[in-house]
Coordinates of N, CA and C in Angstrom, one line a residue:
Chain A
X1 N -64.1 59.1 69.0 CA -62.7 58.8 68.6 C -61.7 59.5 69.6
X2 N -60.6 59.1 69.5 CA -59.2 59.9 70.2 C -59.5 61.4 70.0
X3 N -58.6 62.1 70.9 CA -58.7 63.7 71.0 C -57.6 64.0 70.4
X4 N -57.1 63.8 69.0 CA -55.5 64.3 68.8 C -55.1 65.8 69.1
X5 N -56.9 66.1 69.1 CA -56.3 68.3 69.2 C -56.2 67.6 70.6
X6 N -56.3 67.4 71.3 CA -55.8 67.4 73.0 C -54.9 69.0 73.2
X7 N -55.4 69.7 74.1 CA -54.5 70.4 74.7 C -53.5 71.4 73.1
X8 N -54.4 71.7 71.9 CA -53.9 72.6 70.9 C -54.5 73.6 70.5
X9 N -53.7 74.7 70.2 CA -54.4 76.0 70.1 C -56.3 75.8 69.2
X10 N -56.7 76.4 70.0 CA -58.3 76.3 69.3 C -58.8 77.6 68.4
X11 N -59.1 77.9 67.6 CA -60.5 78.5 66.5 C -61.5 78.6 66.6
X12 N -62.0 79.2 67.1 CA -63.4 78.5 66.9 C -63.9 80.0 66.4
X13 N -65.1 79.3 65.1 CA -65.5 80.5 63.8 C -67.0 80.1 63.7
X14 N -67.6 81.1 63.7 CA -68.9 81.4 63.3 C -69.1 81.0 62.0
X15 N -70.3 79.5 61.8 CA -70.7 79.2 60.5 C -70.5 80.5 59.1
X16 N -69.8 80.4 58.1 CA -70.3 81.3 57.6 C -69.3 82.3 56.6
X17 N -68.3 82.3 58.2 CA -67.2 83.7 58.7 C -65.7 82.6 57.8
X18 N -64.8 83.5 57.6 CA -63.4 82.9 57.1 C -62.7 82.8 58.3
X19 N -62.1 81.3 57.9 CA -61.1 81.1 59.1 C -59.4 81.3 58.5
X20 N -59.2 81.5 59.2 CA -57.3 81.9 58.8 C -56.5 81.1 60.4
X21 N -55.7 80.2 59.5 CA -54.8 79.2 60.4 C -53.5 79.6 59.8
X22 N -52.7 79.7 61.1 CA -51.7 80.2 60.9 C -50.2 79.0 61.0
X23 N -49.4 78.8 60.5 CA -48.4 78.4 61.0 C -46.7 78.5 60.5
X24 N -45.8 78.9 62.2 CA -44.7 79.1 61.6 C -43.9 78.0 61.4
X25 N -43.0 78.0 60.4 CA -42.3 76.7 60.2 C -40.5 77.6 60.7
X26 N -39.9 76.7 60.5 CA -38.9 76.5 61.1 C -37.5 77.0 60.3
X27 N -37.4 76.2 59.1 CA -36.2 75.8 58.4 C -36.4 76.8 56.8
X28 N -35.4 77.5 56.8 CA -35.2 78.6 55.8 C -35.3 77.9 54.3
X29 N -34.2 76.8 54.5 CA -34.6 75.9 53.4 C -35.6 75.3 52.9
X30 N -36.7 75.4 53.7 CA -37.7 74.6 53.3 C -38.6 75.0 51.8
X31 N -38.8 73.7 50.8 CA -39.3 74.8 49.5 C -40.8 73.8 49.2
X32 N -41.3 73.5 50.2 CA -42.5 73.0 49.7 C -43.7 72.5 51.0
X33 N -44.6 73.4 51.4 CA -45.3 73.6 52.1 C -47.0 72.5 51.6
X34 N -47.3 71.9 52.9 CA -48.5 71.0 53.0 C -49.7 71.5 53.9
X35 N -50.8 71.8 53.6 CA -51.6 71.7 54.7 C -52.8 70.2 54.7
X36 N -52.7 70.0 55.5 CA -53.6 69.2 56.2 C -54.7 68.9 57.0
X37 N -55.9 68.2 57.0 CA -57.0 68.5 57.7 C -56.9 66.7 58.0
X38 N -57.3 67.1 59.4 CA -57.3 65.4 60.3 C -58.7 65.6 61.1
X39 N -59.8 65.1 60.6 CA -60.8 64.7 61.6 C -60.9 63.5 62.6
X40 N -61.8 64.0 63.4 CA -61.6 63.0 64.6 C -62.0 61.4 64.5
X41 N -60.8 60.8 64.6 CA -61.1 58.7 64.2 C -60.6 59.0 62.9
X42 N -59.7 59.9 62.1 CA -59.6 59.5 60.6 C -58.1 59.9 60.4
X43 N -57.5 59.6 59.7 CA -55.8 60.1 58.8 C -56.3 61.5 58.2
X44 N -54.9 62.0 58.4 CA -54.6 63.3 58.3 C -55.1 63.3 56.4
X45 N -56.1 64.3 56.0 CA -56.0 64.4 54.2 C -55.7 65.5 53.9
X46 N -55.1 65.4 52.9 CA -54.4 66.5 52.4 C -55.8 67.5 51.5
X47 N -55.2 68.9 51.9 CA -56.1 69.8 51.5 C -55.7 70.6 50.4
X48 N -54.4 70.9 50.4 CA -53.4 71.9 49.6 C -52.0 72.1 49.4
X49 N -51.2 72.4 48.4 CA -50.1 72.6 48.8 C -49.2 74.0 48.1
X50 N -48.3 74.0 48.5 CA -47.7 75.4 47.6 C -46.0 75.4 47.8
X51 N -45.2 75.6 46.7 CA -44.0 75.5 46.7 C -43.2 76.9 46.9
X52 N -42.1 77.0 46.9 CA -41.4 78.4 47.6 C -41.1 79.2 46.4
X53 N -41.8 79.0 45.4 CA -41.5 79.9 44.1 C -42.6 80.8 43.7
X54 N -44.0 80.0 44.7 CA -45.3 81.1 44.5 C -45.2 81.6 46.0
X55 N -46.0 82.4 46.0 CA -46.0 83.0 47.2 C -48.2 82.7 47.8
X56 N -48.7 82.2 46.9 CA -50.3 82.4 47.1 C -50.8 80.8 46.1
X57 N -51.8 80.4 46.6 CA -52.3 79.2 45.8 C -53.7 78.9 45.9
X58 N -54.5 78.9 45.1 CA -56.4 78.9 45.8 C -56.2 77.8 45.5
X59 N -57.4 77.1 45.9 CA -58.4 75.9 45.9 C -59.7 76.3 45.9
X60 N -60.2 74.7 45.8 CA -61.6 75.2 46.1 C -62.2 76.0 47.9
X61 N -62.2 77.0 47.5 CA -62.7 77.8 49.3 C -61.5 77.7 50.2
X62 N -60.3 77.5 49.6 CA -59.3 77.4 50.4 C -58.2 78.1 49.8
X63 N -57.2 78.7 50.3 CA -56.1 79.6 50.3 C -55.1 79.7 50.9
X64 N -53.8 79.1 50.6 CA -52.9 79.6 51.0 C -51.2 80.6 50.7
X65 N -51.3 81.0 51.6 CA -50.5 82.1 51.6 C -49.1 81.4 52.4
X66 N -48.1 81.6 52.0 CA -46.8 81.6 51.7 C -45.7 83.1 52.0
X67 N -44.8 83.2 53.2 CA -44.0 84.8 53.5 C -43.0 84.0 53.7
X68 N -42.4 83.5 52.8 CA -41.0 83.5 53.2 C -40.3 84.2 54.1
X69 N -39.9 85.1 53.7 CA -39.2 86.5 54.5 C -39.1 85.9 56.1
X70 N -40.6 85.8 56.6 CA -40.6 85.5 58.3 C -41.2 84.5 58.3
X71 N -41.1 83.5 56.9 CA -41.2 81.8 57.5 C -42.5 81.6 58.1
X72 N -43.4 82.4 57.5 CA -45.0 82.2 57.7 C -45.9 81.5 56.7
X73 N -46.8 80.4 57.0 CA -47.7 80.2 55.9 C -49.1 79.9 57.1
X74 N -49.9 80.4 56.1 CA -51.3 80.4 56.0 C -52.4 79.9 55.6
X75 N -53.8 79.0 56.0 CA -54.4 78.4 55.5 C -55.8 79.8 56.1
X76 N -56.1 79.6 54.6 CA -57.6 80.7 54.4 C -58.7 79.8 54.0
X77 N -59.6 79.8 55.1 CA -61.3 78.7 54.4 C -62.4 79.7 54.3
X78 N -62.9 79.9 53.3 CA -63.8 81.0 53.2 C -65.3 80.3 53.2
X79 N -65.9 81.3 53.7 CA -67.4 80.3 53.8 C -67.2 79.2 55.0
X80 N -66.3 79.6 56.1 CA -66.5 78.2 56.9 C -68.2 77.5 56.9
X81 N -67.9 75.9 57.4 CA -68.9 75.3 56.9 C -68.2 73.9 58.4
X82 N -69.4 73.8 58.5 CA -69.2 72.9 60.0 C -68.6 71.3 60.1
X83 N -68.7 71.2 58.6 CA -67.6 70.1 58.3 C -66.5 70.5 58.5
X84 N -66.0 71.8 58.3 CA -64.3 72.4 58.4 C -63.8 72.1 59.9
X85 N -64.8 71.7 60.7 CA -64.3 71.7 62.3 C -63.1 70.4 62.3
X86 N -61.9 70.4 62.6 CA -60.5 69.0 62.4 C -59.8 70.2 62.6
X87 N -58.6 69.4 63.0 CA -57.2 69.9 63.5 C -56.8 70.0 61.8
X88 N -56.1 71.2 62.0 CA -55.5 71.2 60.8 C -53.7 71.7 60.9
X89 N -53.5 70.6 60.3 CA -51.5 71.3 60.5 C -50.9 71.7 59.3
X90 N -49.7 71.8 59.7 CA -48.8 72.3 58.5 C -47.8 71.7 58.3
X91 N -47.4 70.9 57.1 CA -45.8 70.4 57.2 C -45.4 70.3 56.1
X92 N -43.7 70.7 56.2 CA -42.6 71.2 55.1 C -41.9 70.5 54.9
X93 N -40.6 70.7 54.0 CA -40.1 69.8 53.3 C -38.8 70.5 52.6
X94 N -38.0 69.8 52.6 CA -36.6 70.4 51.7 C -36.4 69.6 50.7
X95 N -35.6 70.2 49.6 CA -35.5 69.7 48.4 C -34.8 68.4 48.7
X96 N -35.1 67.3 48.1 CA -33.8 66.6 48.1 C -34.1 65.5 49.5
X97 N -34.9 65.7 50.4 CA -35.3 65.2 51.1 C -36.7 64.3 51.7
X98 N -36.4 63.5 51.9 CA -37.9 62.6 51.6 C -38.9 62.6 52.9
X99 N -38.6 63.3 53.7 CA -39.2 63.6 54.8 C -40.1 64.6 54.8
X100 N -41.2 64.4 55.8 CA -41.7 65.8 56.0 C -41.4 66.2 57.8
X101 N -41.7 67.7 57.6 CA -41.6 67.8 59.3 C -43.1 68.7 59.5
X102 N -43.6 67.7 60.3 CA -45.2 68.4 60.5 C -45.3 69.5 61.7
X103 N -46.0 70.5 61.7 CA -46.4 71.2 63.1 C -47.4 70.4 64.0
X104 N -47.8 70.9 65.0 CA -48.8 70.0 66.0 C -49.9 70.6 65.4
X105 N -50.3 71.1 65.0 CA -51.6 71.7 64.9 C -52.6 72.8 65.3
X106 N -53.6 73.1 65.1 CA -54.8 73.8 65.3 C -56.1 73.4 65.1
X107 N -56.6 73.0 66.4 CA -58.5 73.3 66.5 C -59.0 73.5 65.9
X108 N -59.8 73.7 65.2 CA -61.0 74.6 64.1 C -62.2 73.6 64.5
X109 N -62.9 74.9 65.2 CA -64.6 74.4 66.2 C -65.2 75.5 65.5
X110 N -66.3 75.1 64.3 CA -67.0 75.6 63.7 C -68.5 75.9 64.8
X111 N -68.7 77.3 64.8 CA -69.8 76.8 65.8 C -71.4 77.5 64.6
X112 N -72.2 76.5 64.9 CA -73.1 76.8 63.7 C -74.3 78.1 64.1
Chain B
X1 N -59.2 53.6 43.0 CA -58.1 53.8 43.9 C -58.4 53.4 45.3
X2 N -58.2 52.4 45.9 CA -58.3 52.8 47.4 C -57.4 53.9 48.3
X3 N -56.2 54.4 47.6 CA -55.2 55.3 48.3 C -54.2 53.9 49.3
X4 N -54.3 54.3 50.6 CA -53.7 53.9 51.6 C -54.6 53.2 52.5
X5 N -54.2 51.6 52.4 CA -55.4 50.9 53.6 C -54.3 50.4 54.3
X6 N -54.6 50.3 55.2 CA -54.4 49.6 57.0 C -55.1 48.4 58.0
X7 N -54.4 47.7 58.2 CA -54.5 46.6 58.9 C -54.4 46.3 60.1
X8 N -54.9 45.8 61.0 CA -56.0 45.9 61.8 C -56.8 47.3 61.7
X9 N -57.9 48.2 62.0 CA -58.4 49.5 62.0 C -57.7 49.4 63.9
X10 N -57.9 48.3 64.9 CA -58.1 48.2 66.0 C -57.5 47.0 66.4
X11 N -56.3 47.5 67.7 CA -56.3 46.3 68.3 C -55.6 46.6 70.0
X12 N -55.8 45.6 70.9 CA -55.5 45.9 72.2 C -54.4 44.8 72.5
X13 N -53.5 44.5 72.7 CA -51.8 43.8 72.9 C -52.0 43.7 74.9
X14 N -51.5 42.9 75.0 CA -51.1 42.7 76.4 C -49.3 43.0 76.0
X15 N -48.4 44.0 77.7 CA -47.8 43.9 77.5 C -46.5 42.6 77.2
X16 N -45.8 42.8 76.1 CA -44.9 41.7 75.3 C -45.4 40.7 74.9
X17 N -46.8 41.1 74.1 CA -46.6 40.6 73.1 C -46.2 41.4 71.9
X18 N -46.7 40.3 70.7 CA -46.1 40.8 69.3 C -47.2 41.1 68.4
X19 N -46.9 41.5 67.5 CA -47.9 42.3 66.1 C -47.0 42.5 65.0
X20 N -47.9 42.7 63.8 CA -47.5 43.3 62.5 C -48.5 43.9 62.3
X21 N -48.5 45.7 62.1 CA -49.2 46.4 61.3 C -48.9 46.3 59.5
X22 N -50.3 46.0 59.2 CA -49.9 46.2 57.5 C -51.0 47.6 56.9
X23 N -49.5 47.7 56.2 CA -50.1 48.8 55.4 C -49.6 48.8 53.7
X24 N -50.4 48.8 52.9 CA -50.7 48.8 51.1 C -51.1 49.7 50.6
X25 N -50.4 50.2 49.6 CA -51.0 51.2 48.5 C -51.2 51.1 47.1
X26 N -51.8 51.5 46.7 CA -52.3 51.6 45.3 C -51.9 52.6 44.4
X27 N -50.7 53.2 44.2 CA -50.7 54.7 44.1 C -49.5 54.7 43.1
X28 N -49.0 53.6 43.2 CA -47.8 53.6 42.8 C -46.6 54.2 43.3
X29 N -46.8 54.3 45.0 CA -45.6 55.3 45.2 C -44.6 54.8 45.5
X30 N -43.2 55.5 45.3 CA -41.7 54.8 45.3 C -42.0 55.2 47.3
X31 N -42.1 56.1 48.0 CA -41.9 56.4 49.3 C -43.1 56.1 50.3
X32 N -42.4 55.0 51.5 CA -43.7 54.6 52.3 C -43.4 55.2 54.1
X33 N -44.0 55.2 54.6 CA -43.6 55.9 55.8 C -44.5 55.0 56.8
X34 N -44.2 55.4 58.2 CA -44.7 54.7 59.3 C -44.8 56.0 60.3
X35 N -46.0 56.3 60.8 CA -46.1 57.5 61.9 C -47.0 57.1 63.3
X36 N -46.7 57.8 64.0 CA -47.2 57.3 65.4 C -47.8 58.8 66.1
X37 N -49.2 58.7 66.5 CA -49.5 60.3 66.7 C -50.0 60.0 67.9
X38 N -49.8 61.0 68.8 CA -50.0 60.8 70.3 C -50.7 62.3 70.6
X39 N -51.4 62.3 71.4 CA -52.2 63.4 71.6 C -51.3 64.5 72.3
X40 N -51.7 65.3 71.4 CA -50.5 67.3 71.7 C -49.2 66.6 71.3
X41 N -48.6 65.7 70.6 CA -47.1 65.3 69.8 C -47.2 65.4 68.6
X42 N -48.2 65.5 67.7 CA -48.1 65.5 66.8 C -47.7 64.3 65.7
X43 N -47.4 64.3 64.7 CA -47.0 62.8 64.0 C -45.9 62.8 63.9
X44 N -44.9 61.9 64.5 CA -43.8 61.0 64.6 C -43.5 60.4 63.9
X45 N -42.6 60.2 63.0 CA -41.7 59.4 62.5 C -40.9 58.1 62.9
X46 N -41.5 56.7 62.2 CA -41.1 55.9 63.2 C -39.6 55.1 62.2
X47 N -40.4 55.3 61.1 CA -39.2 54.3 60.2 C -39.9 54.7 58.4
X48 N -39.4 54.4 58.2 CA -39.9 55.1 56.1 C -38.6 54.6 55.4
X49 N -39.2 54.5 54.2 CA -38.7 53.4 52.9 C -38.8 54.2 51.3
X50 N -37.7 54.7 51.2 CA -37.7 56.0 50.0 C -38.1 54.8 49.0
X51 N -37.6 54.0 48.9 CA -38.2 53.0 47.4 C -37.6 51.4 48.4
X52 N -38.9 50.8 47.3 CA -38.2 49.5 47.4 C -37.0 49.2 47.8
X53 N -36.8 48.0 49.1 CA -35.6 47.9 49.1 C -34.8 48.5 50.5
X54 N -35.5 49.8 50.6 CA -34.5 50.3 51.7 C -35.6 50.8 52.6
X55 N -34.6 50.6 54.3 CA -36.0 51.3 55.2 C -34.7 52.5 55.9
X56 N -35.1 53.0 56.9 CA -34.3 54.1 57.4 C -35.2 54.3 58.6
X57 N -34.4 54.8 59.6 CA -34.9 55.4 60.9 C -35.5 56.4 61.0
X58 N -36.7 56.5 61.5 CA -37.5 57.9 61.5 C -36.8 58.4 63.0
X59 N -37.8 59.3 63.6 CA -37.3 59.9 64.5 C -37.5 59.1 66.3
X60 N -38.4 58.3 65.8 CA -39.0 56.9 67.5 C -38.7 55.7 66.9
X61 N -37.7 55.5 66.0 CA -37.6 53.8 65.7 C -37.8 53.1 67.0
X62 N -37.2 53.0 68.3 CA -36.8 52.3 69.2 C -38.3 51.8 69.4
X63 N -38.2 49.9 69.9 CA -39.4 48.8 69.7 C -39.9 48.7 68.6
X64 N -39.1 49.1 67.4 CA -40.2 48.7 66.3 C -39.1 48.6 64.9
X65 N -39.6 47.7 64.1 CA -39.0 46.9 63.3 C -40.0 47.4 61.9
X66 N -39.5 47.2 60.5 CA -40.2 47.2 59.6 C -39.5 46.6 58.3
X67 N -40.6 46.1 57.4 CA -40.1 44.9 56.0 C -40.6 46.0 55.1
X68 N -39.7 46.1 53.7 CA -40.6 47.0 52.8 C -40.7 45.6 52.0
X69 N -41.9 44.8 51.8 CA -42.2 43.9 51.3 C -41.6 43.4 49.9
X70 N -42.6 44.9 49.3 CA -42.5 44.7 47.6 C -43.1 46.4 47.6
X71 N -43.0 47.1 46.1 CA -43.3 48.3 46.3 C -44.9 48.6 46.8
X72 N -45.5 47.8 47.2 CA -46.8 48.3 47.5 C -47.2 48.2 49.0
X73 N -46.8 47.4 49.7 CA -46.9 46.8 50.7 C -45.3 47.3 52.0
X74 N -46.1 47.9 53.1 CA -44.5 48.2 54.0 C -45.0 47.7 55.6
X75 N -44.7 46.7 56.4 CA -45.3 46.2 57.5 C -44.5 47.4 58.9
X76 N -44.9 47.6 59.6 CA -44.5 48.1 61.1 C -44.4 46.5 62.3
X77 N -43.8 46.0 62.7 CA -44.0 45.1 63.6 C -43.3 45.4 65.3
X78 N -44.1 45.2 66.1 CA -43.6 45.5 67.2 C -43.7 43.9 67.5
X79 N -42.2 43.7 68.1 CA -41.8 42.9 68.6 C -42.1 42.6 70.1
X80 N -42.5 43.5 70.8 CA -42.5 43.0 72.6 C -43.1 44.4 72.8
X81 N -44.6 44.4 72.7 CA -45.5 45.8 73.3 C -44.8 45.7 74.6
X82 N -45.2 47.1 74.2 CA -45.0 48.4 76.1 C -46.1 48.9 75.7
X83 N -46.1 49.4 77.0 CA -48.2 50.3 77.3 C -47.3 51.8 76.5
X84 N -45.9 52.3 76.7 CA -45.6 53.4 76.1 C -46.0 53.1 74.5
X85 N -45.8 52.4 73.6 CA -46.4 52.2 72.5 C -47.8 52.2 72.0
X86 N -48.5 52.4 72.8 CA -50.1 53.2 72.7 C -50.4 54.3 72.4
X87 N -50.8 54.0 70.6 CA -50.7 55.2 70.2 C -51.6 55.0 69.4
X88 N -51.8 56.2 67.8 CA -52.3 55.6 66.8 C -51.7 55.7 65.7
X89 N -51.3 54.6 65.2 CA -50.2 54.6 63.5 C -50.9 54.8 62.7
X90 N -50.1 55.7 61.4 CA -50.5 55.8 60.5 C -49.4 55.5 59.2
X91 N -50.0 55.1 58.4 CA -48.8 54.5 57.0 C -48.9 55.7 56.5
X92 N -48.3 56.3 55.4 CA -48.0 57.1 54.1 C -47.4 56.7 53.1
X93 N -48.1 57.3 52.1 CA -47.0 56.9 50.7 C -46.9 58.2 49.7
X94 N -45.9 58.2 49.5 CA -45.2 59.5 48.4 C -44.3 59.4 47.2
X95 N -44.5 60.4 46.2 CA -43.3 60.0 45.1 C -42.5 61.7 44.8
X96 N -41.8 61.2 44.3 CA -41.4 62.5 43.7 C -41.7 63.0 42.5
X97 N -41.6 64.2 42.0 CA -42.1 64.4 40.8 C -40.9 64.9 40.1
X98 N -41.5 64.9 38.5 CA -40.4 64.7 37.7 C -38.9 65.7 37.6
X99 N -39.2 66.5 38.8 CA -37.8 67.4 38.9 C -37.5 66.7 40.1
X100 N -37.7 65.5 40.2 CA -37.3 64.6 42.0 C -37.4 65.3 43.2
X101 N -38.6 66.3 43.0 CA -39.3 67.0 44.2 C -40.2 66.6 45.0
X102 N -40.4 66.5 46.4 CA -41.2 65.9 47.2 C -42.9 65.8 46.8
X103 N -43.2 65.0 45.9 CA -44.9 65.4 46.1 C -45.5 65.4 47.8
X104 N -46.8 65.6 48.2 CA -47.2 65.3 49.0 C -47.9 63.9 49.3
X105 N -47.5 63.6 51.2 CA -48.1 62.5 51.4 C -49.1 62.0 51.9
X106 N -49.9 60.8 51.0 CA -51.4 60.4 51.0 C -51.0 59.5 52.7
X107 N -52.4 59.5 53.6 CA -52.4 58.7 54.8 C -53.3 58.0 54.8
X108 N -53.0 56.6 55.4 CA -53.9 55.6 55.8 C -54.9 56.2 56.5
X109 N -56.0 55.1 56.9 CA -56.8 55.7 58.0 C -56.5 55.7 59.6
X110 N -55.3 55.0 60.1 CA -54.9 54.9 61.0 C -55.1 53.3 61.7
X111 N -53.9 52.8 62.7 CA -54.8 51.8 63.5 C -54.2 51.9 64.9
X112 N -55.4 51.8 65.5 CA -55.3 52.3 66.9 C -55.3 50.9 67.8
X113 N -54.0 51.7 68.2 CA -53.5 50.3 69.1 C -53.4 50.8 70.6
X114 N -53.5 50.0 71.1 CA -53.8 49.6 73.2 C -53.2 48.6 73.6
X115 N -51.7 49.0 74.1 CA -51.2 48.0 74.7 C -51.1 47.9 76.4
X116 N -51.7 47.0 77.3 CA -51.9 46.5 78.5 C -50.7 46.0 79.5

């Protein structure tokens, strides 16, 4: 399939080991955070989400973290697992608005 | 559920011709979107339809047109391919929830188009 990570910061994590994806967003107002996982030849699926009133939200083997303050959020995969290898982004959202605005992304190359 | 399906998965256009991408959901969502992802751009905004009824300019409308049919169904049509229109689209659909807050949005599988 297409390379959409083309030319995007890469990860790469030892079978096993926790991956932490980072991304900064932009807009102060933003109160509702998405992460995303897009494998190669498929649409972006939704993994998790978390709104601006928690600061932390598990899943299954997944985690994210929320800093307002410096407009940071974080995706935590514990146990990586060689399926986890896809670009994964982040995109936000303001109240009242029906848009999202996505980041470009991050690589995650699981190496077994 | 199927979620979000897409029409053609694949196709290749000589430049100026024409197309309709279709995209349908099952989800019941009032909000449908149209995205265009190009390698290191990320997903683009082409045009989106908060409910039935209304469409709005995303952030790349220019060559491209769109019908929000009925609430389930929202088409993308390119009127006169360019090779710059080589990309791969993707539909979305979203609703709000009962405090009229953005849920998150479900994605087609994409269709990858090649225009010549």
């Amino acid at each position: 399939g297409e390379s959409v990570g083309l030319h995007l910061p890469t990860l790469s994590v030892q079978e096993g080991d926790n991956s932490i994806i980072n991304c900064a967003y932009s807009n102060s107002a933003s109160d509702y955070f998405i992460w995303y996982k897009q494998e190669s030849g498929k649409g972006p699926q939704f993994i998790i989400d978390i709104r601006s009133n928690m600061d932390k939200r598990q899943g299954q083997r997944v985690t994210v973290l929320l800093n307002k303050t410096v407009k940071h959020l974080s995706l935590q995969i514990a146990a990586t697992q060689p399926g986890d290898s896809a670009v994964y982004f982040c995109a936000e959202n303001i109240y009242g608005n029906n848009r999202l605005a996505f980041g470009k992304g991050n690589q995650v190359v699981v190496i077994p | 559920n199927a979620g979000v399906t897409q029409t053609p998965k694949f196709q290749v256009l000589k430049t100026g011709q024409s197309m309709t991408l279709q995209c349908a959901q099952d989800m019941n969502h009032n909000s449908m979107y149209w995205y265009r992802q190009d390698p290191g751009m990320g997903l683009r905004l082409i045009y989106y339809s908060a409910s039935e009824g209304t469409t709005d300019k995303g952030e790349v409308p220019n060559g491209y047109n769109v019908s929000r049919l009925n609430k389930r169904e929202f088409s993308l049509r390119l009127e006169s391919a360019a090779p710059s229109q080589t990309s791969v689209y993707f539909c979305a659909s979203s609703d709000l929830d009962r405090g009229h807050r953005q849920e998150t949005q479900y994605f087609g599988p994409g269709t990858r188009l090649l225009v010549l």
